[in-house]
JSON list of C-alpha atoms and ligand atoms in Angstrom, two decimals:
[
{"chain": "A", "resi": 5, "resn": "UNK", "atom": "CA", "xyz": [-30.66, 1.61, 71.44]},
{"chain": "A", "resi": 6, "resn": "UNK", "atom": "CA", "xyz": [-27.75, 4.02, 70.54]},
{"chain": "A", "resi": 7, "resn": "UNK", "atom": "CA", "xyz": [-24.58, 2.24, 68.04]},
{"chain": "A", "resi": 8, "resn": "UNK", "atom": "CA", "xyz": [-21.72, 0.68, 69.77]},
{"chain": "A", "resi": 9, "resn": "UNK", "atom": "CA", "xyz": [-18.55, 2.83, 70.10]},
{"chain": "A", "resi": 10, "resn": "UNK", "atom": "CA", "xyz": [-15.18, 1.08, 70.19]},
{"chain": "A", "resi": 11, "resn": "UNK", "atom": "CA", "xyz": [-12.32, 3.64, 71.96]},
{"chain": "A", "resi": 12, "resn": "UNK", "atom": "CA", "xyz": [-8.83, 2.46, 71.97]},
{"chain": "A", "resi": 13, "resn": "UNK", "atom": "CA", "xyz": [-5.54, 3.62, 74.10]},
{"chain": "A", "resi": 14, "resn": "UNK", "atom": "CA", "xyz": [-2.55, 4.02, 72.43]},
{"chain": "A", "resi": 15, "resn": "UNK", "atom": "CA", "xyz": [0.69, 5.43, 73.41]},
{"chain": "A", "resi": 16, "resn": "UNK", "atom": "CA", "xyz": [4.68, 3.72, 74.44]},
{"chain": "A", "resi": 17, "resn": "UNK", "atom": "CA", "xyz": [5.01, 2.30, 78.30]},
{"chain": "A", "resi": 18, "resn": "UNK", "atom": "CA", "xyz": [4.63, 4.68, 80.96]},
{"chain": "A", "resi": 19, "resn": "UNK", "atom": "CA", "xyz": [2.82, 7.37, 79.00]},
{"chain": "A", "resi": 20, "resn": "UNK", "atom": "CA", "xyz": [-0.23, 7.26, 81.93]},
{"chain": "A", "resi": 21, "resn": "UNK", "atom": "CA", "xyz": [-3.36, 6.20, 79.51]},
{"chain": "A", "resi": 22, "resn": "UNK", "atom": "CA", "xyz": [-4.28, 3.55, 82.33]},
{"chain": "A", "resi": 23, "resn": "UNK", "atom": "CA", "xyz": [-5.92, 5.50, 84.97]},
{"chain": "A", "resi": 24, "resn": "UNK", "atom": "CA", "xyz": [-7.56, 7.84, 82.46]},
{"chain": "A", "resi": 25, "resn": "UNK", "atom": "CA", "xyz": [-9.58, 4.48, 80.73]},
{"chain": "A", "resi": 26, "resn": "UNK", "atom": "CA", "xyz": [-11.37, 4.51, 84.68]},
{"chain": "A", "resi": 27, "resn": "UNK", "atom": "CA", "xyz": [-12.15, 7.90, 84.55]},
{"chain": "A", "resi": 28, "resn": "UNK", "atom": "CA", "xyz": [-13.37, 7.68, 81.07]},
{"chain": "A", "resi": 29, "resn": "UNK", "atom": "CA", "xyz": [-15.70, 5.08, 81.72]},
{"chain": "A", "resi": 30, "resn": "UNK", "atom": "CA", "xyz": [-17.57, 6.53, 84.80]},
{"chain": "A", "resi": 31, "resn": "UNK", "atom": "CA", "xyz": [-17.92, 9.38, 82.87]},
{"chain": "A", "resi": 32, "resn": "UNK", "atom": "CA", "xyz": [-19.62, 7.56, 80.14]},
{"chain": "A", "resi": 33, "resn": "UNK", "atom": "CA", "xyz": [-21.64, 5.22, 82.89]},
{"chain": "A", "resi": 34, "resn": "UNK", "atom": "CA", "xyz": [-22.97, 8.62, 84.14]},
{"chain": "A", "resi": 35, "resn": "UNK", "atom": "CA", "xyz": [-24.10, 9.35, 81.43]},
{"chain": "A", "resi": 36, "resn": "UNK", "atom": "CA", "xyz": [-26.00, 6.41, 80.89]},
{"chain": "A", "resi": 37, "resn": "UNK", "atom": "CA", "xyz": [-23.95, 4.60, 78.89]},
{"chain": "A", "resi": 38, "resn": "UNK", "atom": "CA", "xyz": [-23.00, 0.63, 79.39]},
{"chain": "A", "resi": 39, "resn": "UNK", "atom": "CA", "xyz": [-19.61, 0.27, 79.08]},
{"chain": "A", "resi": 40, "resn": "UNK", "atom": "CA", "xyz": [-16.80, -2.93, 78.23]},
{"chain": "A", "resi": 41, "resn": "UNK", "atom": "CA", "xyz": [-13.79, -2.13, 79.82]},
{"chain": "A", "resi": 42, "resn": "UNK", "atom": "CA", "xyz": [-11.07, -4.47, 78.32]},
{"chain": "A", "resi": 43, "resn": "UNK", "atom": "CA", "xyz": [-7.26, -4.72, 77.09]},
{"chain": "A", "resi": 44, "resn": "UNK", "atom": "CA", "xyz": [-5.28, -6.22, 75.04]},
{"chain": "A", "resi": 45, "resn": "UNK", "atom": "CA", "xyz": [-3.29, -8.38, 74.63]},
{"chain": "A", "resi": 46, "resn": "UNK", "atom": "CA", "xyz": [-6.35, -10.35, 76.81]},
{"chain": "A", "resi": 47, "resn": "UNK", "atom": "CA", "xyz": [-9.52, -9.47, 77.11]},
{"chain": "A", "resi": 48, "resn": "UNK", "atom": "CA", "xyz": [-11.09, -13.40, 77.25]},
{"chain": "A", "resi": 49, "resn": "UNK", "atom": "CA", "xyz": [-9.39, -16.08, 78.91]},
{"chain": "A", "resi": 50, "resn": "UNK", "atom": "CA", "xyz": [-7.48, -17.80, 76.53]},
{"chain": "A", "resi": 51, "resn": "UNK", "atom": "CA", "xyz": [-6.34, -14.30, 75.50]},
{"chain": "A", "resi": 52, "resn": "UNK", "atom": "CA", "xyz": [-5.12, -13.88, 78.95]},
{"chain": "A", "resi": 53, "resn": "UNK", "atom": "CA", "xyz": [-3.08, -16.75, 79.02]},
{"chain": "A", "resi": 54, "resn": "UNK", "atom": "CA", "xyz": [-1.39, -16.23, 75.45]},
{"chain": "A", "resi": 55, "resn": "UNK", "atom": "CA", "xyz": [-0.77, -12.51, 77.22]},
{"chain": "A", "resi": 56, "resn": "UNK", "atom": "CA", "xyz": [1.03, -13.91, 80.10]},
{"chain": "A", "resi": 57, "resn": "UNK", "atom": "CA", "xyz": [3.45, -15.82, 77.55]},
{"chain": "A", "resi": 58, "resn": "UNK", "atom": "CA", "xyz": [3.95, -13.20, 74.88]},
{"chain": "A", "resi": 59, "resn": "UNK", "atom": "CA", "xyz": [4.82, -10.47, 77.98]},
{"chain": "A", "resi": 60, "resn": "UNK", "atom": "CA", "xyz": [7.08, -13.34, 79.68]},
{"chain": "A", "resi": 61, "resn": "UNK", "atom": "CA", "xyz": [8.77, -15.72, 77.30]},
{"chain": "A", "resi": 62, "resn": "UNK", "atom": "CA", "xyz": [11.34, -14.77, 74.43]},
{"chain": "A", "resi": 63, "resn": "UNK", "atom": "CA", "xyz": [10.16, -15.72, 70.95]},
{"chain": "A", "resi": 64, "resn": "UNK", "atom": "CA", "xyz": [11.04, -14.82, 67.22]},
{"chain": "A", "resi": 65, "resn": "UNK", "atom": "CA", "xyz": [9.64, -11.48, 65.82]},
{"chain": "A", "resi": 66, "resn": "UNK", "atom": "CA", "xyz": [6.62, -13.74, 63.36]},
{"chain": "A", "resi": 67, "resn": "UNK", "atom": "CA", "xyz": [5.37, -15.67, 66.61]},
{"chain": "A", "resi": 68, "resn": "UNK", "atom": "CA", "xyz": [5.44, -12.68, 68.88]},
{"chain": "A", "resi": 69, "resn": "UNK", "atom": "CA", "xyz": [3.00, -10.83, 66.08]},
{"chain": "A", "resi": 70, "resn": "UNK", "atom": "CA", "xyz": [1.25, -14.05, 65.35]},
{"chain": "A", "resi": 71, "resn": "UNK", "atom": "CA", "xyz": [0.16, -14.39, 69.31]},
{"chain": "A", "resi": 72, "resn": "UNK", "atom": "CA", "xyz": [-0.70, -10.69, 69.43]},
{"chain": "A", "resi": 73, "resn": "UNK", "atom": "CA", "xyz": [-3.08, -11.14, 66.75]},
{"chain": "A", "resi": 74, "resn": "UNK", "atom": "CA", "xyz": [-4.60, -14.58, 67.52]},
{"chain": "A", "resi": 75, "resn": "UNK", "atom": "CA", "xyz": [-4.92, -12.85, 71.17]},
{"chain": "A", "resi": 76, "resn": "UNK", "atom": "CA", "xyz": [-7.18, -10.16, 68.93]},
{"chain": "A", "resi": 77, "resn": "UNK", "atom": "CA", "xyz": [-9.54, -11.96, 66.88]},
{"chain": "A", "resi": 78, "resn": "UNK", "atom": "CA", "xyz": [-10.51, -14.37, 69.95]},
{"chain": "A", "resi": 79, "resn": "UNK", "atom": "CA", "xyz": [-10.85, -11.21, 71.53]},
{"chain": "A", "resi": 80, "resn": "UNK", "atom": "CA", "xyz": [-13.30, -9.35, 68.90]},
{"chain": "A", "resi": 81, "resn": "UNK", "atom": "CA", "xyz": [-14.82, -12.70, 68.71]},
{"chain": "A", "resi": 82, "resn": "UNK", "atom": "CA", "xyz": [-15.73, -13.27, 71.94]},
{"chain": "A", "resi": 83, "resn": "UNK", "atom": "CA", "xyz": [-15.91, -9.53, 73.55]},
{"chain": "A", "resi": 84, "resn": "UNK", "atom": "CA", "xyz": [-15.12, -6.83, 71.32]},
{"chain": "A", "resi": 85, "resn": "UNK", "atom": "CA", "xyz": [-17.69, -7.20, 68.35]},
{"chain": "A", "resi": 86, "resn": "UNK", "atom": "CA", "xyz": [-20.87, -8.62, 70.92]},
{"chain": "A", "resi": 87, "resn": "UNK", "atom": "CA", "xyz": [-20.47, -5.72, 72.99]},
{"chain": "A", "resi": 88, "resn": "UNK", "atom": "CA", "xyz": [-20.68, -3.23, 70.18]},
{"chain": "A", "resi": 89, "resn": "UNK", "atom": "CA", "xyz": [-23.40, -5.06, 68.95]},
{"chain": "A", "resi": 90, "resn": "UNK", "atom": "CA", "xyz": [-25.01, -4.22, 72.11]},
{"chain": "A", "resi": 91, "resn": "UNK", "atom": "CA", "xyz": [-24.61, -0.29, 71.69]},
{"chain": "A", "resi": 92, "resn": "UNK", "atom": "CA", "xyz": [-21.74, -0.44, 75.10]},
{"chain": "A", "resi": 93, "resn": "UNK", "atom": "CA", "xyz": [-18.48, 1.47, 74.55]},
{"chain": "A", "resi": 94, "resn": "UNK", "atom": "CA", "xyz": [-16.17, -0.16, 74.08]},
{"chain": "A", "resi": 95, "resn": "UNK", "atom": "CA", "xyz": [-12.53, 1.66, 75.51]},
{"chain": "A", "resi": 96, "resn": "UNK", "atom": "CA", "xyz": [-9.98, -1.00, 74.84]},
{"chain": "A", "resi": 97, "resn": "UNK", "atom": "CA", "xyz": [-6.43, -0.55, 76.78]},
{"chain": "A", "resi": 98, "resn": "UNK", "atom": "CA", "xyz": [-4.07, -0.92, 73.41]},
{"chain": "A", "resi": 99, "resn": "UNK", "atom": "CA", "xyz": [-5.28, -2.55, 69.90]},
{"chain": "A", "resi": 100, "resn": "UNK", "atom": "CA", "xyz": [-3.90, -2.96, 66.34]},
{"chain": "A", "resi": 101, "resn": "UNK", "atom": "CA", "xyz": [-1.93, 0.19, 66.51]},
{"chain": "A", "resi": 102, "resn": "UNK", "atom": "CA", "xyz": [0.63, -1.33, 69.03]},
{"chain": "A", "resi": 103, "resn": "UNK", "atom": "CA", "xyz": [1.44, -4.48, 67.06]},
{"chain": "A", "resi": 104, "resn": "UNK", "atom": "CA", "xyz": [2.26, -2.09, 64.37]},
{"chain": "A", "resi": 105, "resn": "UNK", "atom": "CA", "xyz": [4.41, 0.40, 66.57]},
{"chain": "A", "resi": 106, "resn": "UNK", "atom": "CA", "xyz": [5.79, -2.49, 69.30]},
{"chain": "A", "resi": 107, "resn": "UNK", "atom": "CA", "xyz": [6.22, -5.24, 66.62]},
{"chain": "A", "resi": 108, "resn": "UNK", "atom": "CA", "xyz": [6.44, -3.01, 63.52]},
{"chain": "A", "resi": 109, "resn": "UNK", "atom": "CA", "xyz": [8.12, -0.04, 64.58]},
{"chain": "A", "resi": 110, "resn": "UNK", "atom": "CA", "xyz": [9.92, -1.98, 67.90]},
{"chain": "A", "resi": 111, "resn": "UNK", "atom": "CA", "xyz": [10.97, -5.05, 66.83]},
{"chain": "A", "resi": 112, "resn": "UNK", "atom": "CA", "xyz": [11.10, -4.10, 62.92]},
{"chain": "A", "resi": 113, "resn": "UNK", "atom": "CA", "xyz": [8.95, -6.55, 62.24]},
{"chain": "A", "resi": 114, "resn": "UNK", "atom": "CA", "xyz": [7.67, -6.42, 58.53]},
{"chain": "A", "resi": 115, "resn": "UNK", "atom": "CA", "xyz": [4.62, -4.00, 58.26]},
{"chain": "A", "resi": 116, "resn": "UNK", "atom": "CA", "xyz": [3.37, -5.36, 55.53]},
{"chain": "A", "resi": 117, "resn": "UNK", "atom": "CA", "xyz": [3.06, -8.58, 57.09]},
{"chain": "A", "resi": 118, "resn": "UNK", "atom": "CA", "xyz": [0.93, -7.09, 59.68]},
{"chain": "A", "resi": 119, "resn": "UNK", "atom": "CA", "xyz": [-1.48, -5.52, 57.39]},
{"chain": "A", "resi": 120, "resn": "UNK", "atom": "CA", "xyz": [-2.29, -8.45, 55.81]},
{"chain": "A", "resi": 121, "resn": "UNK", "atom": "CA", "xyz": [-3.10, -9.80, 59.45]},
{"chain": "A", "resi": 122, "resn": "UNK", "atom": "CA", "xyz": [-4.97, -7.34, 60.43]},
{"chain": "A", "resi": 123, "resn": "UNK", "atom": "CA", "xyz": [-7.15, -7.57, 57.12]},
{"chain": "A", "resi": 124, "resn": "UNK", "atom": "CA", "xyz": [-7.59, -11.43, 57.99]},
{"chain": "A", "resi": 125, "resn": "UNK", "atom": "CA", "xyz": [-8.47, -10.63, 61.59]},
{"chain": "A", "resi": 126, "resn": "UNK", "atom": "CA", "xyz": [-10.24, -7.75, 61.66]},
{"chain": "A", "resi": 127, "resn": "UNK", "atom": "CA", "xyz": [-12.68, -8.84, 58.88]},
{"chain": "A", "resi": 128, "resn": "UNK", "atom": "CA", "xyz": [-15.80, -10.53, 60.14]},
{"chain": "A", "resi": 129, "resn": "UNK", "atom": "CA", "xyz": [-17.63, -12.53, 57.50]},
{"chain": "A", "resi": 130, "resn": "UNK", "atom": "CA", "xyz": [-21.33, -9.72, 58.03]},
{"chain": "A", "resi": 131, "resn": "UNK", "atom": "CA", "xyz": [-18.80, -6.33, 57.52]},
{"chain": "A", "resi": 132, "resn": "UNK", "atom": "CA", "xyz": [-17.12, -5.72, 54.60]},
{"chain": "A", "resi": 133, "resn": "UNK", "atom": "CA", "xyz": [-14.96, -2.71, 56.34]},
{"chain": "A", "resi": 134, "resn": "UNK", "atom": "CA", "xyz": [-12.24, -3.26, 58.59]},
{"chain": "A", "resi": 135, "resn": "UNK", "atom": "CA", "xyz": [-13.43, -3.65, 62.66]},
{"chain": "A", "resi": 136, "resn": "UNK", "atom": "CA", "xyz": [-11.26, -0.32, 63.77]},
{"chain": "A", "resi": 137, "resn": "UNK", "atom": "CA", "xyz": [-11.81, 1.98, 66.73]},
{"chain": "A", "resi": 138, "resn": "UNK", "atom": "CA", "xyz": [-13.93, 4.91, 66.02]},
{"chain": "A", "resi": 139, "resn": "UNK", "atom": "CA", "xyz": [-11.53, 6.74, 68.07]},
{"chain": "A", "resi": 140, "resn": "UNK", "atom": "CA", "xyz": [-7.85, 6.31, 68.81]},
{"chain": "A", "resi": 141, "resn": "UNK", "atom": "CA", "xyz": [-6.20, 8.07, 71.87]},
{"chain": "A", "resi": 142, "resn": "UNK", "atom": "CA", "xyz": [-2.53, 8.12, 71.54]},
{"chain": "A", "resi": 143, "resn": "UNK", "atom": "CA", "xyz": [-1.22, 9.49, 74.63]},
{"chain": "A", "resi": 144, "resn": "UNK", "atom": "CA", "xyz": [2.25, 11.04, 73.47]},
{"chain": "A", "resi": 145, "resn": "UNK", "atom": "CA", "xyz": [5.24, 11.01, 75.61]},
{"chain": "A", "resi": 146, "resn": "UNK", "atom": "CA", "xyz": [8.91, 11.08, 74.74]},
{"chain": "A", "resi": 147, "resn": "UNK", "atom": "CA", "xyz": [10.08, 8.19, 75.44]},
{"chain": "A", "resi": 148, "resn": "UNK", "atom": "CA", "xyz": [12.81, 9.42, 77.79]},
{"chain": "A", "resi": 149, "resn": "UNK", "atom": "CA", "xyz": [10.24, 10.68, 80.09]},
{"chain": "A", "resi": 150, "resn": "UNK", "atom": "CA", "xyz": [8.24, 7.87, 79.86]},
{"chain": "A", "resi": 151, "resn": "UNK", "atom": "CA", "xyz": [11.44, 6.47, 81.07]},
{"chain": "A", "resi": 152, "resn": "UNK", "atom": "CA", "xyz": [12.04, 8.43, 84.43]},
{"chain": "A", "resi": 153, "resn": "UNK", "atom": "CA", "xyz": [7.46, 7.88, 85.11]},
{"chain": "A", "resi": 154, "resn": "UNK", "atom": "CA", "xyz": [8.41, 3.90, 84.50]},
{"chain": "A", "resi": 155, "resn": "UNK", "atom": "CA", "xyz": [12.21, 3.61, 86.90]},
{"chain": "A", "resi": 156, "resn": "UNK", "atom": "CA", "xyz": [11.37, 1.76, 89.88]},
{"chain": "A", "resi": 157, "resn": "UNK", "atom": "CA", "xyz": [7.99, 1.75, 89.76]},
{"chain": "A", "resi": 158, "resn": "UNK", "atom": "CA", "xyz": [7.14, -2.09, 89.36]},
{"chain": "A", "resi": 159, "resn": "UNK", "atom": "CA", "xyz": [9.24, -5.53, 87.71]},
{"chain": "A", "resi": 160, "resn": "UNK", "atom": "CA", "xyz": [9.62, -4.71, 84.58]},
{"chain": "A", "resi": 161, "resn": "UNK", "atom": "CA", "xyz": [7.84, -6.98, 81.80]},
{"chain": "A", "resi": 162, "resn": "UNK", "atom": "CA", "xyz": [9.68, -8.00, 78.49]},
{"chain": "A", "resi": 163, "resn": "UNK", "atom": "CA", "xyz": [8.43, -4.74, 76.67]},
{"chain": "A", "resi": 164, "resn": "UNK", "atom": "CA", "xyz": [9.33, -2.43, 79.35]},
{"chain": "A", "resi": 165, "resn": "UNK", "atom": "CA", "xyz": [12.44, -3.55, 80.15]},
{"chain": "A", "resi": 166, "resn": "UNK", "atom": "CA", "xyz": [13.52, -2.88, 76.08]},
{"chain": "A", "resi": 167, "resn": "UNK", "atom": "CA", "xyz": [16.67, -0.02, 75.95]},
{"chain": "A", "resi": 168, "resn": "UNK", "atom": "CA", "xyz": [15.31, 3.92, 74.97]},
{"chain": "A", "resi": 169, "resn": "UNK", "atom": "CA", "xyz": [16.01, 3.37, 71.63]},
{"chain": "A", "resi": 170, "resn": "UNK", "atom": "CA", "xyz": [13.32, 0.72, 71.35]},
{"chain": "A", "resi": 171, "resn": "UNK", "atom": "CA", "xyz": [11.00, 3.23, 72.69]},
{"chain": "A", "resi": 172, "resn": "UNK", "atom": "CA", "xyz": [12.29, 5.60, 70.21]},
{"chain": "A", "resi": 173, "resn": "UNK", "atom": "CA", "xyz": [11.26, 3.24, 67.26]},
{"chain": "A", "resi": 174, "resn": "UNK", "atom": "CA", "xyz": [7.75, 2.45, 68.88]},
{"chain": "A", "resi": 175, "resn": "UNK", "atom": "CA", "xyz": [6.97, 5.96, 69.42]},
{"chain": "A", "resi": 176, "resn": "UNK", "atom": "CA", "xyz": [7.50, 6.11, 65.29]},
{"chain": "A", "resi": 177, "resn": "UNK", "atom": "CA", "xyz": [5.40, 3.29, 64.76]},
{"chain": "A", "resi": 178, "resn": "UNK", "atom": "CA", "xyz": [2.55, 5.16, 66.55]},
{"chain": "A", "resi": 179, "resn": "UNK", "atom": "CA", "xyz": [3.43, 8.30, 64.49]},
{"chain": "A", "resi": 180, "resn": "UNK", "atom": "CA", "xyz": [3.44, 6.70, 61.41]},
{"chain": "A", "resi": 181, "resn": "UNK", "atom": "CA", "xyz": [0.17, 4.88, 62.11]},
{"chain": "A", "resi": 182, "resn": "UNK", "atom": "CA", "xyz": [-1.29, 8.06, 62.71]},
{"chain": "A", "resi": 183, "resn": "UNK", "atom": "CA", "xyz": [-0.31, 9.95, 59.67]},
{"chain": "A", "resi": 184, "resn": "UNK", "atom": "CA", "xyz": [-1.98, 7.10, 57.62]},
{"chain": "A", "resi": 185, "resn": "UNK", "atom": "CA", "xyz": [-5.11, 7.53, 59.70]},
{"chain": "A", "resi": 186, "resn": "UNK", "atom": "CA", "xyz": [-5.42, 10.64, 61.16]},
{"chain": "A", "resi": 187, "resn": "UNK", "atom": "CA", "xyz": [-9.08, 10.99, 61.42]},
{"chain": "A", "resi": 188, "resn": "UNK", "atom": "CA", "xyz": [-8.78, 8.05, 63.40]},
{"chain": "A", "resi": 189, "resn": "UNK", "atom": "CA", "xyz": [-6.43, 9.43, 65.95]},
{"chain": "A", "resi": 190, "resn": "UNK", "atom": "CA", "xyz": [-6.74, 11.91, 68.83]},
{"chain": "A", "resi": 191, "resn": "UNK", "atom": "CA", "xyz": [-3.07, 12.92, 69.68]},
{"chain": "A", "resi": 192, "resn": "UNK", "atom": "CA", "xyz": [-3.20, 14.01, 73.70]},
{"chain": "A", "resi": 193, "resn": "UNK", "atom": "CA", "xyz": [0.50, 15.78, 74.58]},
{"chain": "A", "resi": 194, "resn": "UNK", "atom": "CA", "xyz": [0.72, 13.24, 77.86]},
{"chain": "A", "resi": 195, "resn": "UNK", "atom": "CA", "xyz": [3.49, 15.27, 79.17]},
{"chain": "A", "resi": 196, "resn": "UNK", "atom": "CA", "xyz": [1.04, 17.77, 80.84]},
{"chain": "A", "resi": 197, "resn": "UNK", "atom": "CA", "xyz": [-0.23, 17.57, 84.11]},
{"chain": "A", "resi": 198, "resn": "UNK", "atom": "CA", "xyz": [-2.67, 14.50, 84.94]},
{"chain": "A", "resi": 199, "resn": "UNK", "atom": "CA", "xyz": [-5.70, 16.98, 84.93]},
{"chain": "A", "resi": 200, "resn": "UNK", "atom": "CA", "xyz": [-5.02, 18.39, 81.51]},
{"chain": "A", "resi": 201, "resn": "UNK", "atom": "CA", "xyz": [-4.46, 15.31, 79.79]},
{"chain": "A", "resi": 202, "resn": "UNK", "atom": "CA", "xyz": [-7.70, 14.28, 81.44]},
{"chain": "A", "resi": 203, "resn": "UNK", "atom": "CA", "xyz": [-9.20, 17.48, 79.70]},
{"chain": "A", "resi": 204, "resn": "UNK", "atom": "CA", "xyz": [-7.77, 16.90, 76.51]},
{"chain": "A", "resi": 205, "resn": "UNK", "atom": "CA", "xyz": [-9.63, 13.44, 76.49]},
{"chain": "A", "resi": 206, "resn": "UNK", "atom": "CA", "xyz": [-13.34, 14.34, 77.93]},
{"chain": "A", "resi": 207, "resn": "UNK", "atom": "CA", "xyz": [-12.31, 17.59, 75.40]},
{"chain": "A", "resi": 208, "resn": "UNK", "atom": "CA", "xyz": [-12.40, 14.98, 72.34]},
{"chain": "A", "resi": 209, "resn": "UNK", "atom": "CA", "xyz": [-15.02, 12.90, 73.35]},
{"chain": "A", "resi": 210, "resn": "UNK", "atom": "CA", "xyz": [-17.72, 16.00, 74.28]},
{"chain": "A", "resi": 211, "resn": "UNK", "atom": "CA", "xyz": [-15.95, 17.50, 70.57]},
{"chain": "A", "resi": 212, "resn": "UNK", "atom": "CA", "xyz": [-17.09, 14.45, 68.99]},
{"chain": "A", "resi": 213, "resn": "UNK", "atom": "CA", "xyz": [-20.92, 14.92, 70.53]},
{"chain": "A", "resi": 214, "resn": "UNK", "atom": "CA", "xyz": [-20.82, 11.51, 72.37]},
{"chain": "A", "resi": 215, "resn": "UNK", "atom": "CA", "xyz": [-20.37, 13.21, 76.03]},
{"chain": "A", "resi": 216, "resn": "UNK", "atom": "CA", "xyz": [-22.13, 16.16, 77.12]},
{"chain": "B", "resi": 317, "resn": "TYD", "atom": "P1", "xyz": [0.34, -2.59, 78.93]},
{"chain": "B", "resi": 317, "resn": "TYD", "atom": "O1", "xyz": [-0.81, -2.34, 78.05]},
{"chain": "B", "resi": 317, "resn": "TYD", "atom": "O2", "xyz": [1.30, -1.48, 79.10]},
{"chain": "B", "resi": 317, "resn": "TYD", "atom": "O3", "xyz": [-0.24, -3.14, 80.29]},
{"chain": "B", "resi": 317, "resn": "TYD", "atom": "P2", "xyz": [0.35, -2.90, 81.72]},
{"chain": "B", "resi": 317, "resn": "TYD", "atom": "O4", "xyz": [-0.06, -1.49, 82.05]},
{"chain": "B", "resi": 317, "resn": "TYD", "atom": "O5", "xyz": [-0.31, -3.97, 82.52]},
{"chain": "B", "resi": 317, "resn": "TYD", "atom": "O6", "xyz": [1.84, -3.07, 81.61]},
{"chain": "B", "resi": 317, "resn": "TYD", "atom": "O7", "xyz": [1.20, -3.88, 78.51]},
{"chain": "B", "resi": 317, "resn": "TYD", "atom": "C1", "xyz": [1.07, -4.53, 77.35]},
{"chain": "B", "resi": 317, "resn": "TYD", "atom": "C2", "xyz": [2.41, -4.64, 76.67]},
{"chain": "B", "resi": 317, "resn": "TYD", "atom": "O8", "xyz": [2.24, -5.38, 75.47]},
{"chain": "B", "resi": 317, "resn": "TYD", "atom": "C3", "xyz": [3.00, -3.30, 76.30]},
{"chain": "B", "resi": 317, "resn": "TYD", "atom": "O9", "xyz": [4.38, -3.28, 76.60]},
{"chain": "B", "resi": 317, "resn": "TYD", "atom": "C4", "xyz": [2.83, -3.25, 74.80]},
{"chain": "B", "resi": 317, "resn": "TYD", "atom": "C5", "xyz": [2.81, -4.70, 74.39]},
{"chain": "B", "resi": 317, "resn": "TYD", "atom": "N1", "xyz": [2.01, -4.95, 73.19]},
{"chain": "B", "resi": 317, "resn": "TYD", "atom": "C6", "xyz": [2.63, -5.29, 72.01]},
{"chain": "B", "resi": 317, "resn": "TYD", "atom": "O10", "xyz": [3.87, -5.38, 71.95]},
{"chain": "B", "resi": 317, "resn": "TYD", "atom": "N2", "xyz": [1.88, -5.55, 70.88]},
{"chain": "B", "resi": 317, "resn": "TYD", "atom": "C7", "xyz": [0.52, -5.49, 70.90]},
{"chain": "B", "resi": 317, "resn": "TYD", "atom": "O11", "xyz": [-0.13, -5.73, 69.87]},
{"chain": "B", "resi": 317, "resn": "TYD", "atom": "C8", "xyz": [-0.13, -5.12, 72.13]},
{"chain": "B", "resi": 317, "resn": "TYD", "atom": "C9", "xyz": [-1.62, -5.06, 72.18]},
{"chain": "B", "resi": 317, "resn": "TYD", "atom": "C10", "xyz": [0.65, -4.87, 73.25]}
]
């Protein structure tokens, strides 16, 4: 049985990581692989639900991050850590690295706060590391692009309907998360054409030796 691999998408509203998640699991499923295809915030269903309220309903900055992360560990509870137990990849739409550039960077929530969460969360009793995606993909997009991609294409949720400078201080976040783990993170330039940033990611993943 090959090792579970967890995958997460990063990157600020309207970027374009959805429809390259798909395309990165059938190429894994061709390959032989079985894969979990999830997202957070959700991924089980009471992480669905306390989705639906943290997207919909205003709350203070410490409840917002507390939801996000209690979303999380039922999540790696309940889907996240028996999948990787089963050797399936694992490509996870958005992880910790949003809480830190949406809540951290976005809302200027404390980031020190959300370290310590993480720690508590992401530490199962059998692993002394942190649970953290072998692989990050931040798909990078100024945010006033991301803009124009996002006008008029759908209702707007609570995050996407934030002002540009929001965006701005998210897109930070992400930055900042990846200078303190940049092994971590694959940085794909999503202001290319759809079929390059799709290159840039099966480019990673065949550099890394786990697609052929
Ligand atoms: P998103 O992943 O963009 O899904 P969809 O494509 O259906 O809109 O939406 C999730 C939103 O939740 C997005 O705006 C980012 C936000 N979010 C946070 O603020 N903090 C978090 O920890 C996570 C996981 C998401």
């Amino acid at each position: 049985m090959q090792p579970g691999l967890f995958i997460s998408f990063e990157g600020i509203d309207g970027a374009g990581k959805s429809t390259h998640i798909s395309a990165l699991a059938q190429a894994f499923k061709a390959q032989g692989r079985a894969v979990t295809l999830t997202r957070e915030p959700g991924g089980t269903p009471l992480a669905e639900k306390l989705r639906s309220l943290v997207l919909q309903d205003a709350m203070d900055p410490l409840t917002e991050a507390l939801l996000m992360f209690a979303a999380r560990r039922d999540h790696l509870d309940c889907v996240i850590l028996p999948a990787l137990a089963r050797g399936d990849v694992v490509l996870c739409d958005r992880f910790t690295d949003a809480t830190f550039a949406y809540q951290g960077g976005g809302r200027g929530f404390d980031e020190e706060v959300l370290s310590q969460l993480e720690r508590m969360v992401q530490t199962s009793p059998d692993q002394a590391a942190l649970v953290q995606p072998a692989l990050t993909l931040w798909f990078d997009l100024a945010p006033q692009e991301a803009a124009k991609r996002l006008a008029g294409v759908r209702v707007p949720d609570k995050f996407e309907s934030q002002p540009l400078a929001f965006f701005q201080r998210v897109a930070q976040g992400y930055a900042r998360r990846q200078r303190k783990d940049p092994e971590r993170f694959a940085r794909i330039d999503a202001a290319q054409t759809q079929s390059s940033v799709w290159d840039a990611v099966l480019a990673v993943c065949v550099a890394k030796g786990w697609l052929a």
